[in-house]
Short mmCIF file of C-alpha atoms in Angstrom, two decimals:
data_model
loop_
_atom_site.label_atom_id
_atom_site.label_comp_id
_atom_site.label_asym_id
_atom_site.label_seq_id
_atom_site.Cartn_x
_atom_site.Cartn_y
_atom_site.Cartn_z
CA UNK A 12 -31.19 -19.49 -15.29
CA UNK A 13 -32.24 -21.83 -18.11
CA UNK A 14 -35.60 -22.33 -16.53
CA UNK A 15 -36.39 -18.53 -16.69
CA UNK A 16 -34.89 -19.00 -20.21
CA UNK A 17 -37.03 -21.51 -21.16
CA UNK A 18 -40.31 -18.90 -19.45
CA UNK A 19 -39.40 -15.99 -21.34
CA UNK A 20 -37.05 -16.64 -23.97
CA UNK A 21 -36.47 -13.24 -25.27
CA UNK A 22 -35.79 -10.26 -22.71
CA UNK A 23 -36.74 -7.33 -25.40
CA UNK A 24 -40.55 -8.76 -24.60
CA UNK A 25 -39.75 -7.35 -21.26
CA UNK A 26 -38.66 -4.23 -22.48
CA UNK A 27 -41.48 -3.51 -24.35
CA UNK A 28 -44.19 -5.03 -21.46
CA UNK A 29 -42.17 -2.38 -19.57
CA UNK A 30 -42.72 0.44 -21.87
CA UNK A 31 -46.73 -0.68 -22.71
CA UNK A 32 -47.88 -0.88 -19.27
CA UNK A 33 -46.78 2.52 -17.93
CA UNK A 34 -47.93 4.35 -21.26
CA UNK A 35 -50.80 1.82 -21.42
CA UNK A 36 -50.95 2.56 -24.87
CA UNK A 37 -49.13 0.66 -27.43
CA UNK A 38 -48.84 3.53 -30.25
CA UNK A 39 -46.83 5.99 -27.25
CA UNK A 40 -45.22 2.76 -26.27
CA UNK A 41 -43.78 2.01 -30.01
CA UNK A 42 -42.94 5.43 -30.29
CA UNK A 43 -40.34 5.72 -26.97
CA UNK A 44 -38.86 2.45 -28.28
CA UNK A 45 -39.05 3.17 -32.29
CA UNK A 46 -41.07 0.25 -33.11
CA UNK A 47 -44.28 -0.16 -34.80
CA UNK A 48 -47.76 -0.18 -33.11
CA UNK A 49 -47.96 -3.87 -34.86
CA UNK A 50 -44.47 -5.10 -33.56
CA UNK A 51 -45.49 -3.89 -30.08
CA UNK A 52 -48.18 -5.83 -29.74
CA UNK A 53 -46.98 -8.85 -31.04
CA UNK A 54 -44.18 -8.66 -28.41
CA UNK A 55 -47.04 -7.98 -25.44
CA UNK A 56 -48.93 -10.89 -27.27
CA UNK A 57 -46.14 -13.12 -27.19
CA UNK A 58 -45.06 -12.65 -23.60
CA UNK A 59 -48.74 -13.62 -22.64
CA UNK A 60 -48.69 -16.84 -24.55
CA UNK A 61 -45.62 -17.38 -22.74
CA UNK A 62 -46.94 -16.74 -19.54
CA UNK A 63 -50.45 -18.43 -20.37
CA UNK A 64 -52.13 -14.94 -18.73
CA UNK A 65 -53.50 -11.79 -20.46
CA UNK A 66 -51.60 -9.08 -18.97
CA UNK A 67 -53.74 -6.09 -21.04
CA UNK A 68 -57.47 -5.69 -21.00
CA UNK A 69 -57.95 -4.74 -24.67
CA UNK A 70 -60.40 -2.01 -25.42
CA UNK A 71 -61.50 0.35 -28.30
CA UNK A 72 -58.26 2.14 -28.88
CA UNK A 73 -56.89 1.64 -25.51
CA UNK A 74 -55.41 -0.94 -23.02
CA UNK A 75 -55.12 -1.25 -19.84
CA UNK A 76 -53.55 -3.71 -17.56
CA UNK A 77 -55.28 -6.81 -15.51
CA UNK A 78 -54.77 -7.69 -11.85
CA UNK A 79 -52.14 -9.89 -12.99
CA UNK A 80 -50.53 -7.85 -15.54
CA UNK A 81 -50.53 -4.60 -12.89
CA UNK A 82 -48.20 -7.06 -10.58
CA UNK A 83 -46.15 -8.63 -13.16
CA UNK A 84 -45.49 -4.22 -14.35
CA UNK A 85 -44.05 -3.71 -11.06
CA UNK A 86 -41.78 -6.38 -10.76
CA UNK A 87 -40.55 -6.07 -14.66
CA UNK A 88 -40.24 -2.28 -13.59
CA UNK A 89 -38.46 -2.65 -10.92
CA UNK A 90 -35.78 -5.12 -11.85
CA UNK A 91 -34.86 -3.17 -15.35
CA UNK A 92 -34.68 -0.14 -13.12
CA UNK A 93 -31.69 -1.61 -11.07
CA UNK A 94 -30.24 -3.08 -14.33
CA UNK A 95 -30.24 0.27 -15.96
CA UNK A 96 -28.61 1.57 -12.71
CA UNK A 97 -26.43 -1.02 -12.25
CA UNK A 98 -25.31 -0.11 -16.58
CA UNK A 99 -24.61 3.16 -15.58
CA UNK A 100 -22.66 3.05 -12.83
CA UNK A 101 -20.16 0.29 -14.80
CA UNK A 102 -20.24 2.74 -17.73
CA UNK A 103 -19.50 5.84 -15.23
CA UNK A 104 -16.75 3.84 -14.15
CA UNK A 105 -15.12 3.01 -16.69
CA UNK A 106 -15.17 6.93 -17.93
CA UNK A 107 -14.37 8.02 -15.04
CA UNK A 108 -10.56 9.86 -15.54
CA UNK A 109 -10.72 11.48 -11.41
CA UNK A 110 -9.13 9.07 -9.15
CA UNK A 111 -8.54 10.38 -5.51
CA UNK A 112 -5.38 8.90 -3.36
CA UNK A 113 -5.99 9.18 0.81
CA UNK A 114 -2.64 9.84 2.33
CA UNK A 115 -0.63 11.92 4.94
CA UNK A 116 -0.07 14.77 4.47
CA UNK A 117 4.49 13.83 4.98
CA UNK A 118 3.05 11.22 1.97
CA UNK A 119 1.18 13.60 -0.24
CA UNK A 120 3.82 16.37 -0.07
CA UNK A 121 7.42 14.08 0.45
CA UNK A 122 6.77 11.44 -1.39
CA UNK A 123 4.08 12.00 -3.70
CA UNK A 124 4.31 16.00 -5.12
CA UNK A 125 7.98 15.21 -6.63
CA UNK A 126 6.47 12.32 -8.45
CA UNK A 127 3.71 14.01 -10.43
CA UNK A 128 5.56 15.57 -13.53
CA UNK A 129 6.57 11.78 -14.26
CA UNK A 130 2.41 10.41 -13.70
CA UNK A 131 1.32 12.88 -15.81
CA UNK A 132 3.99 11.84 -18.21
CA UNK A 133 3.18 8.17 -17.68
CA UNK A 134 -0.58 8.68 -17.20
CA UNK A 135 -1.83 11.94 -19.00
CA UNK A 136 -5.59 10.67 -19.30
CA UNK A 137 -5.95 10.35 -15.48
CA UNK A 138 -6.98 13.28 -13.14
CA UNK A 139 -4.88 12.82 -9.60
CA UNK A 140 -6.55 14.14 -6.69
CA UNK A 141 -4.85 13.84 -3.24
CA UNK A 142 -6.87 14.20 -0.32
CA UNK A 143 -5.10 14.17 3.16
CA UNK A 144 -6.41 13.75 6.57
CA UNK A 145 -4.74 13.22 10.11
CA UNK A 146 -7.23 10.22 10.60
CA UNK A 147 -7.65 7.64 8.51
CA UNK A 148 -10.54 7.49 6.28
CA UNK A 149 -12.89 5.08 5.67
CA UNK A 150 -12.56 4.43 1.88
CA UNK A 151 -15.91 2.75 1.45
CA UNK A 152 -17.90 5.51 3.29
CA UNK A 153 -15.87 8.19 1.45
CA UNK A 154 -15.94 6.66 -2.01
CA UNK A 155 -12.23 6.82 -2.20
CA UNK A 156 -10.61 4.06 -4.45
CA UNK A 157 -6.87 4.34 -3.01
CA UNK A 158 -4.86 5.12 0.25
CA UNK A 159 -1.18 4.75 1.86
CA UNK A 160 -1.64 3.18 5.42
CA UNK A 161 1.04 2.21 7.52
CA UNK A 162 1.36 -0.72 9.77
CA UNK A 163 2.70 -4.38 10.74
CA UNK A 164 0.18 -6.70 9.38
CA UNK A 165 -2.13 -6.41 6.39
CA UNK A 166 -4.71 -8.31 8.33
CA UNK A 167 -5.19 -5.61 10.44
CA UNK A 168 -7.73 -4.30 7.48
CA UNK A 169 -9.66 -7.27 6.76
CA UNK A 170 -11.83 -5.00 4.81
CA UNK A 171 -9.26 -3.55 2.38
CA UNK A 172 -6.91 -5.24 -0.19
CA UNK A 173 -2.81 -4.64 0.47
CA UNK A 174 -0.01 -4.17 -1.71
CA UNK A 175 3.37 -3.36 0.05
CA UNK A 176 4.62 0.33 -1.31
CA UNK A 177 7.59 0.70 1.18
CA UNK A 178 9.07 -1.06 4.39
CA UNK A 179 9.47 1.71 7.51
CA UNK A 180 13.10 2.18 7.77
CA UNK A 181 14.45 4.61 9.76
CA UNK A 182 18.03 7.01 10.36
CA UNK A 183 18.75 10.27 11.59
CA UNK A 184 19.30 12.76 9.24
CA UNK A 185 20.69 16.59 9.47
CA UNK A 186 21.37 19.19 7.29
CA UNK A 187 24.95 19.56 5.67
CA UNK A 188 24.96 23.29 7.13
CA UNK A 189 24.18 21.61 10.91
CA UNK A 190 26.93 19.27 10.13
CA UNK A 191 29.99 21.40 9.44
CA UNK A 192 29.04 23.43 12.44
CA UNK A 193 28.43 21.17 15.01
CA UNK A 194 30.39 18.10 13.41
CA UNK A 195 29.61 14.70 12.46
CA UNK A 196 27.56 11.90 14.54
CA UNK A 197 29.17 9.37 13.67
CA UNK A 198 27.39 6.97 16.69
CA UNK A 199 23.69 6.77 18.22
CA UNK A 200 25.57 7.79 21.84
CA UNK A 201 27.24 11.10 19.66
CA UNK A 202 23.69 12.27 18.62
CA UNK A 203 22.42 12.29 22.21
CA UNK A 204 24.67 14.78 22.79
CA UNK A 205 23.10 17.27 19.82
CA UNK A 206 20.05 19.04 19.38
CA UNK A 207 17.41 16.65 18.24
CA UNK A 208 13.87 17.95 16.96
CA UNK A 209 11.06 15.76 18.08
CA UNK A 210 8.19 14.67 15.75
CA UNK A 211 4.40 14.85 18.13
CA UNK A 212 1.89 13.03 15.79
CA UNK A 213 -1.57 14.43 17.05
CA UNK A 214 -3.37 10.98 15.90
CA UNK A 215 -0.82 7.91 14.22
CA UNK A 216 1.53 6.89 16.37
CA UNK A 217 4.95 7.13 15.43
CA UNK A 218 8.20 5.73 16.27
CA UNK A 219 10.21 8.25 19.03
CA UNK A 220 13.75 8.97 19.94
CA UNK A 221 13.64 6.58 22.73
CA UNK A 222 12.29 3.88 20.66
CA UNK A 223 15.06 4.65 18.09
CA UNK A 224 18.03 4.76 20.40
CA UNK A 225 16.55 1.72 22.53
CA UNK A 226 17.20 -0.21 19.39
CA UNK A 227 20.67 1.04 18.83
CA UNK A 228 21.17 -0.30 22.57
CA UNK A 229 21.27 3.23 23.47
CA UNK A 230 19.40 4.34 26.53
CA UNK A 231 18.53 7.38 26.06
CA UNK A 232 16.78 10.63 28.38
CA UNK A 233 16.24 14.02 27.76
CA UNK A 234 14.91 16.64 30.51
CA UNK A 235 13.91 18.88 27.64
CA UNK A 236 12.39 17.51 24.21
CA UNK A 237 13.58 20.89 22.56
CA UNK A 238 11.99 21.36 19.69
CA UNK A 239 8.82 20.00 19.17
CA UNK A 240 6.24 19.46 15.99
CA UNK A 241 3.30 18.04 14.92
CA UNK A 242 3.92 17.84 11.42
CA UNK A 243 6.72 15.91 9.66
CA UNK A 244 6.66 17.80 6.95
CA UNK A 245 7.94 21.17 9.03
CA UNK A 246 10.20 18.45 11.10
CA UNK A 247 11.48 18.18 8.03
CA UNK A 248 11.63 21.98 6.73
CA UNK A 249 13.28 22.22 10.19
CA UNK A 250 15.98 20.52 9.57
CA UNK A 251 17.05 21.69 6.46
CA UNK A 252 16.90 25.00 8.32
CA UNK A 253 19.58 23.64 10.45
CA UNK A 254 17.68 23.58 13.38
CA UNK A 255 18.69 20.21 14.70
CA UNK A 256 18.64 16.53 13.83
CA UNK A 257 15.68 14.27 13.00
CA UNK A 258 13.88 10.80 12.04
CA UNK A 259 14.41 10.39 9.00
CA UNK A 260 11.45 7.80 7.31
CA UNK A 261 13.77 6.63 4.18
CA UNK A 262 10.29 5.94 1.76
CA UNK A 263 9.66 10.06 2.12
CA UNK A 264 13.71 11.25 2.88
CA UNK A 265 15.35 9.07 0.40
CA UNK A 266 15.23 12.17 -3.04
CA UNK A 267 16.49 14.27 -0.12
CA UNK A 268 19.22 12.15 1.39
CA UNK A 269 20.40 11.02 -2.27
CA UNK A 270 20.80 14.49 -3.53
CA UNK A 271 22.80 15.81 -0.87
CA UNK A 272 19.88 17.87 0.88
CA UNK A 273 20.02 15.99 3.82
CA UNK A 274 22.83 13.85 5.93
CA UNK A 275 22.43 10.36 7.42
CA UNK A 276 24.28 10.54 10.84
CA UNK A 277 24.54 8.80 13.49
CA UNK A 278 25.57 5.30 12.10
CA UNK A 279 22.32 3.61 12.82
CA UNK A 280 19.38 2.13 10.73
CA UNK A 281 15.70 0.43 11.97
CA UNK A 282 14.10 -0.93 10.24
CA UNK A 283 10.89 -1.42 12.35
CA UNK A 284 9.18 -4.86 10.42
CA UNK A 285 6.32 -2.45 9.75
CA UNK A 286 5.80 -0.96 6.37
CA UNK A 287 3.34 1.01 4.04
CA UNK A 288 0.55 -0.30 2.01
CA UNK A 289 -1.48 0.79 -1.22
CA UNK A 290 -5.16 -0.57 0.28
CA UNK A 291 -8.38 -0.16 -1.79
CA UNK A 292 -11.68 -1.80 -0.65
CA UNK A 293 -12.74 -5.55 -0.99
CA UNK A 294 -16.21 -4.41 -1.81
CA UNK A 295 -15.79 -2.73 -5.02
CA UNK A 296 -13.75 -3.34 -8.11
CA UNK A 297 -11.33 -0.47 -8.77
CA UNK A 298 -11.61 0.96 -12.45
CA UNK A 299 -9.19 0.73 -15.06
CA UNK A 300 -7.64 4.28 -14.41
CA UNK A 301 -7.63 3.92 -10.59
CA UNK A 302 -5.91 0.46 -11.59
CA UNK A 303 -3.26 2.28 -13.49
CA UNK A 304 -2.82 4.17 -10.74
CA UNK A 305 -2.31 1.59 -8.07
CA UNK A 306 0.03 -0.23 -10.45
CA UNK A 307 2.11 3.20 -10.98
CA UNK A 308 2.51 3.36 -7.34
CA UNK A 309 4.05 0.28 -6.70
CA UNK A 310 6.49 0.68 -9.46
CA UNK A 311 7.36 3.85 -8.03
CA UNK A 312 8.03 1.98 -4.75
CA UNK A 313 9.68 -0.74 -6.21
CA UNK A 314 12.23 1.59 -8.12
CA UNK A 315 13.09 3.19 -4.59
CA UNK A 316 13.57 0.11 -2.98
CA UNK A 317 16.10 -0.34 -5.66
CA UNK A 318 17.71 2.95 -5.58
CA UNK A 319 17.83 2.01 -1.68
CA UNK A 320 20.48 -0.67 -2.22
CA UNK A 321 21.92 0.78 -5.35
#
């Protein structure tokens, strides 16, 4: 760098080169940049002393570039071009007020919906958008700054940074309607013995009754599954309908359980070693408002980990 510095000390000579060769006219060429005709072509001048090459063939009342001059144009061209570009995208960033979360679509409504009155309190400059998906999305391909993932080991996404939002802990819950009519589980064995509703993830996978009384060191079979869905959100809906018991995933359950909406029973807690992440891409640098964002997440996170053990 202080060799080129030393070969053209002054980049505004570039600027102006720039500006002269495509009008190839110095008078058009002071105009665009609000110069004078003189100051122009003292610039172009200098830049050729610097050089030690004419890069104008000087006529009556005209110029026009040399061999030399024509090559040098498309390379000075070209490289302002991408600086320009690369100006304007850090000054669209930094504008920018949109920022668009990836997440479930349990996340987005569960966990995410109650908490907006209190980020547009916190945040009021920055537009939220939530987009959910059954798949995972690629954020780079997507141009999507943020997303919740789930899973054991952050190095699973080499390409993404991790910050932890929640560990996966999980209970049964019921409604309290389902509870004074049918009684209280008060064991993993007592809720084999009730209607349980069954969560069928078309694309994650997610932790199963088996899997949840296995590690209770209850073995557990069903010749019916009963109740079946898709969606953990109508799981969910389900149960507060009284329709039966469920998985409860304490990061999205925990307003619920707290205010009295829903009932931990059956005695029994996993906590599965996995958890949830905020990720955003390695490749780019997030802006200041998705920043705010990211940071406003894992406060939120860390405030119900607390509430947890409150």
């Amino acid at each position: 760098m202080n060799s080129f510095r030393r070969l053209l000390p002054s980049a505004t000579s570039l600027v102006v080169f720039e500006a002269a060769g495509r009008h190839e006219n110095f008078t058009r060429a002071a105009e665009e940049l609000g110069m004078s005709q003189a100051a122009v072509s003292y610039a172009v001048r200098g830049l050729e002393e610097q050089l030690g090459a004419p890069l104008f063939h000087r006529v009556h009342r005209a110029v026009e570039l040399t061999d030399v001059g024509e090559r040098f144009h498309a390379d000075v061209s070209a490289g302002l071009a991408r600086i320009q570009k690369s100006a304007e995208d850090i000054r669209a960033k930094g504008r920018e007020v949109n920022v668009t979360l990836a997440a479930s679509t349990a996340f987005a409504s569960m966990w995410m919906l109650p908490r907006l009155p209190r980020l547009r309190q916190d945040l009021p400059e920055v537009d939220l958008r939530i987009q959910t998906s059954v798949r995972e999305l690629d954020l780079e391909e997507e141009s999507i700054p943020l997303a919740v993932r789930g899973g054991g080991d952050p190095v699973d996404w080499p390409r993404y940074h991790t910050a932890l939002l929640a560990p996966e802990v999980i209970n049964a819950v019921a409604s309290p309607a389902f509870v004074e009519a049918h009684g209280m589980p008060r064991t993993p064995a007592d809720l084999a013995r009730h209607r349980l509703i069954w969560l069928e993830e078309p694309v994650r996978k997610a932790c199963d009754w088996p899997e949840w009384f296995a590690s209770a060191g209850v073995s557990y079979t069903s010749q019916s599954k009963g109740l079946v869905i898709n969606d953990y959100v109508l799981v969910i809906q389900a149960v507060l309908a009284g329709e039966g018991i469920a998985l409860g995933w304490q990061h999205l359950t925990g307003r619920q359980t707290r205010s009295g909406a829903l009932v931990p029973v059956g005695g029994h807690v996993l906590e599965t070693g996995q958890a949830f992440y905020i990720v955003w891409p390695r490749s780019r640098e997030l802006n200041a408002h998705a920043a705010r964002v990211r940071d406003w997440l894992l406060a939120e996170g860390q405030r119900d980990r607390e509430a947890s053990v409150s």
